[in-house]
């Protein structure tokens, strides 16, 4: 008789109790590492969700001589942030933990907040989005450092996010460089 997948997962420590009725088999073998991974990646997901919204806000309200270039770049940054958030969120969920990234949670827990309301000059919006990316990069770097030795696959996700945000930041800085 073959052992069930559920039995193998439980024996290997790969089942996390979600509630009294639900369990989810995870891709990780160490439940402590799973929780630590979620603690590092959750602020990254929330910050990326906020950046997605703020970059779109800036995209819609940019004005000035650099309108077309900045408008298109902000749209790209919003799309990138959404893809990065999805990758980090899916990693948390693949490990068997839930994630609260609803708008209310993002608004309450994210440090990304500097984009002004309403129309603004392109340089002002570029500076604001750079500031948002800088705050977010602090969380991403903490995840990269904290995940070293805990969960290298999750660390790889964080490294890819850092690489992408660094590139988006460079593109923004290039619009305001003298």
PDB file of C-alpha atoms in Angstrom, residues 49-134:
ATOM      1  CA  UNK A  49       1.263  46.907  -4.248  1.00  0.00           C
ATOM      2  CA  UNK A  50       1.507  50.499  -2.980  1.00  0.00           C
ATOM      3  CA  UNK A  51       4.109  51.331  -5.631  1.00  0.00           C
ATOM      4  CA  UNK A  52       1.815  49.909  -8.310  1.00  0.00           C
ATOM      5  CA  UNK A  53      -0.992  52.222  -7.205  1.00  0.00           C
ATOM      6  CA  UNK A  54       1.245  55.263  -6.695  1.00  0.00           C
ATOM      7  CA  UNK A  55       2.987  54.851 -10.043  1.00  0.00           C
ATOM      8  CA  UNK A  56      -0.412  54.692 -11.766  1.00  0.00           C
ATOM      9  CA  UNK A  57      -1.533  57.798  -9.843  1.00  0.00           C
ATOM     10  CA  UNK A  58       1.584  59.612 -11.043  1.00  0.00           C
ATOM     11  CA  UNK A  59       1.142  58.222 -14.581  1.00  0.00           C
ATOM     12  CA  UNK A  60      -2.360  59.706 -14.821  1.00  0.00           C
ATOM     13  CA  UNK A  61      -1.441  63.110 -13.361  1.00  0.00           C
ATOM     14  CA  UNK A  62       1.981  63.924 -14.806  1.00  0.00           C
ATOM     15  CA  UNK A  63       2.386  67.279 -16.563  1.00  0.00           C
ATOM     16  CA  UNK A  64       5.297  69.051 -18.207  1.00  0.00           C
ATOM     17  CA  UNK A  65       7.848  69.021 -20.988  1.00  0.00           C
ATOM     18  CA  UNK A  66       8.794  65.384 -20.388  1.00  0.00           C
ATOM     19  CA  UNK A  67       5.168  64.241 -20.333  1.00  0.00           C
ATOM     20  CA  UNK A  68       5.293  61.409 -22.871  1.00  0.00           C
ATOM     21  CA  UNK A  69       8.507  59.813 -21.644  1.00  0.00           C
ATOM     22  CA  UNK A  70       7.621  60.046 -17.957  1.00  0.00           C
ATOM     23  CA  UNK A  71       4.001  59.021 -18.566  1.00  0.00           C
ATOM     24  CA  UNK A  72       5.108  55.852 -20.385  1.00  0.00           C
ATOM     25  CA  UNK A  73       7.885  55.075 -17.890  1.00  0.00           C
ATOM     26  CA  UNK A  74       5.501  55.362 -14.938  1.00  0.00           C
ATOM     27  CA  UNK A  75       3.139  52.942 -16.649  1.00  0.00           C
ATOM     28  CA  UNK A  76       6.021  50.491 -17.099  1.00  0.00           C
ATOM     29  CA  UNK A  77       7.053  50.884 -13.453  1.00  0.00           C
ATOM     30  CA  UNK A  78       3.479  50.236 -12.297  1.00  0.00           C
ATOM     31  CA  UNK A  79       3.386  47.074 -14.405  1.00  0.00           C
ATOM     32  CA  UNK A  80       6.768  45.903 -13.143  1.00  0.00           C
ATOM     33  CA  UNK A  81       5.778  46.499  -9.515  1.00  0.00           C
ATOM     34  CA  UNK A  82       2.599  44.479 -10.029  1.00  0.00           C
ATOM     35  CA  UNK A  83       4.564  41.581 -11.510  1.00  0.00           C
ATOM     36  CA  UNK A  84       7.116  41.700  -8.685  1.00  0.00           C
ATOM     37  CA  UNK A  85       4.316  41.745  -6.083  1.00  0.00           C
ATOM     38  CA  UNK A  86       2.743  38.730  -7.737  1.00  0.00           C
ATOM     39  CA  UNK A  87       6.026  36.787  -7.659  1.00  0.00           C
ATOM     40  CA  UNK A  88       6.630  37.496  -3.964  1.00  0.00           C
ATOM     41  CA  UNK A  89       2.997  36.847  -2.993  1.00  0.00           C
ATOM     42  CA  UNK A  90       2.922  33.574  -4.895  1.00  0.00           C
ATOM     43  CA  UNK A  91       6.102  32.495  -3.112  1.00  0.00           C
ATOM     44  CA  UNK A  92       4.479  33.100   0.287  1.00  0.00           C
ATOM     45  CA  UNK A  93       1.341  31.220  -0.737  1.00  0.00           C
ATOM     46  CA  UNK A  94       3.384  28.375  -2.272  1.00  0.00           C
ATOM     47  CA  UNK A  95       4.958  27.944   1.148  1.00  0.00           C
ATOM     48  CA  UNK A  96       1.480  27.454   2.570  1.00  0.00           C
ATOM     49  CA  UNK A  97       0.803  30.748   4.314  1.00  0.00           C
ATOM     50  CA  UNK A  98      -1.978  33.225   3.606  1.00  0.00           C
ATOM     51  CA  UNK A  99      -1.215  36.839   2.792  1.00  0.00           C
ATOM     52  CA  UNK A 100      -3.313  39.937   3.420  1.00  0.00           C
ATOM     53  CA  UNK A 101      -2.586  42.352   0.576  1.00  0.00           C
ATOM     54  CA  UNK A 102      -6.012  43.961   0.409  1.00  0.00           C
ATOM     55  CA  UNK A 103      -6.057  47.707  -0.209  1.00  0.00           C
ATOM     56  CA  UNK A 104      -6.769  48.361   3.476  1.00  0.00           C
ATOM     57  CA  UNK A 105      -3.728  46.303   4.540  1.00  0.00           C
ATOM     58  CA  UNK A 106      -1.521  48.015   1.963  1.00  0.00           C
ATOM     59  CA  UNK A 107      -2.665  51.467   3.130  1.00  0.00           C
ATOM     60  CA  UNK A 108      -2.138  50.585   6.783  1.00  0.00           C
ATOM     61  CA  UNK A 109       1.175  48.736   6.598  1.00  0.00           C
ATOM     62  CA  UNK A 110       3.129  50.068   3.617  1.00  0.00           C
ATOM     63  CA  UNK A 111       5.816  52.729   3.948  1.00  0.00           C
ATOM     64  CA  UNK A 112       5.422  53.765   0.293  1.00  0.00           C
ATOM     65  CA  UNK A 113       3.413  57.005   0.399  1.00  0.00           C
ATOM     66  CA  UNK A 114       5.074  60.008  -1.196  1.00  0.00           C
ATOM     67  CA  UNK A 115       3.173  60.550  -4.483  1.00  0.00           C
ATOM     68  CA  UNK A 116       1.083  63.748  -4.339  1.00  0.00           C
ATOM     69  CA  UNK A 117      -2.626  63.909  -5.063  1.00  0.00           C
ATOM     70  CA  UNK A 118      -3.653  65.609  -8.314  1.00  0.00           C
ATOM     71  CA  UNK A 119      -1.697  67.021 -11.223  1.00  0.00           C
ATOM     72  CA  UNK A 120       2.019  67.642 -10.749  1.00  0.00           C
ATOM     73  CA  UNK A 121       5.128  68.505 -12.730  1.00  0.00           C
ATOM     74  CA  UNK A 122       7.005  65.543 -14.122  1.00  0.00           C
ATOM     75  CA  UNK A 123      10.137  66.266 -12.054  1.00  0.00           C
ATOM     76  CA  UNK A 124       8.113  66.374  -8.822  1.00  0.00           C
ATOM     77  CA  UNK A 125       6.434  63.061  -9.606  1.00  0.00           C
ATOM     78  CA  UNK A 126       9.712  61.440 -10.630  1.00  0.00           C
ATOM     79  CA  UNK A 127      11.264  62.516  -7.299  1.00  0.00           C
ATOM     80  CA  UNK A 128       8.233  61.163  -5.416  1.00  0.00           C
ATOM     81  CA  UNK A 129       8.335  57.771  -7.139  1.00  0.00           C
ATOM     82  CA  UNK A 130      12.104  57.545  -6.581  1.00  0.00           C
ATOM     83  CA  UNK A 131      11.471  58.176  -2.865  1.00  0.00           C
ATOM     84  CA  UNK A 132       8.841  55.403  -2.866  1.00  0.00           C
ATOM     85  CA  UNK A 133      11.259  53.012  -4.566  1.00  0.00           C
ATOM     86  CA  UNK A 134      14.011  53.920  -2.090  1.00  0.00           C
TER      87      UNK A 134
END
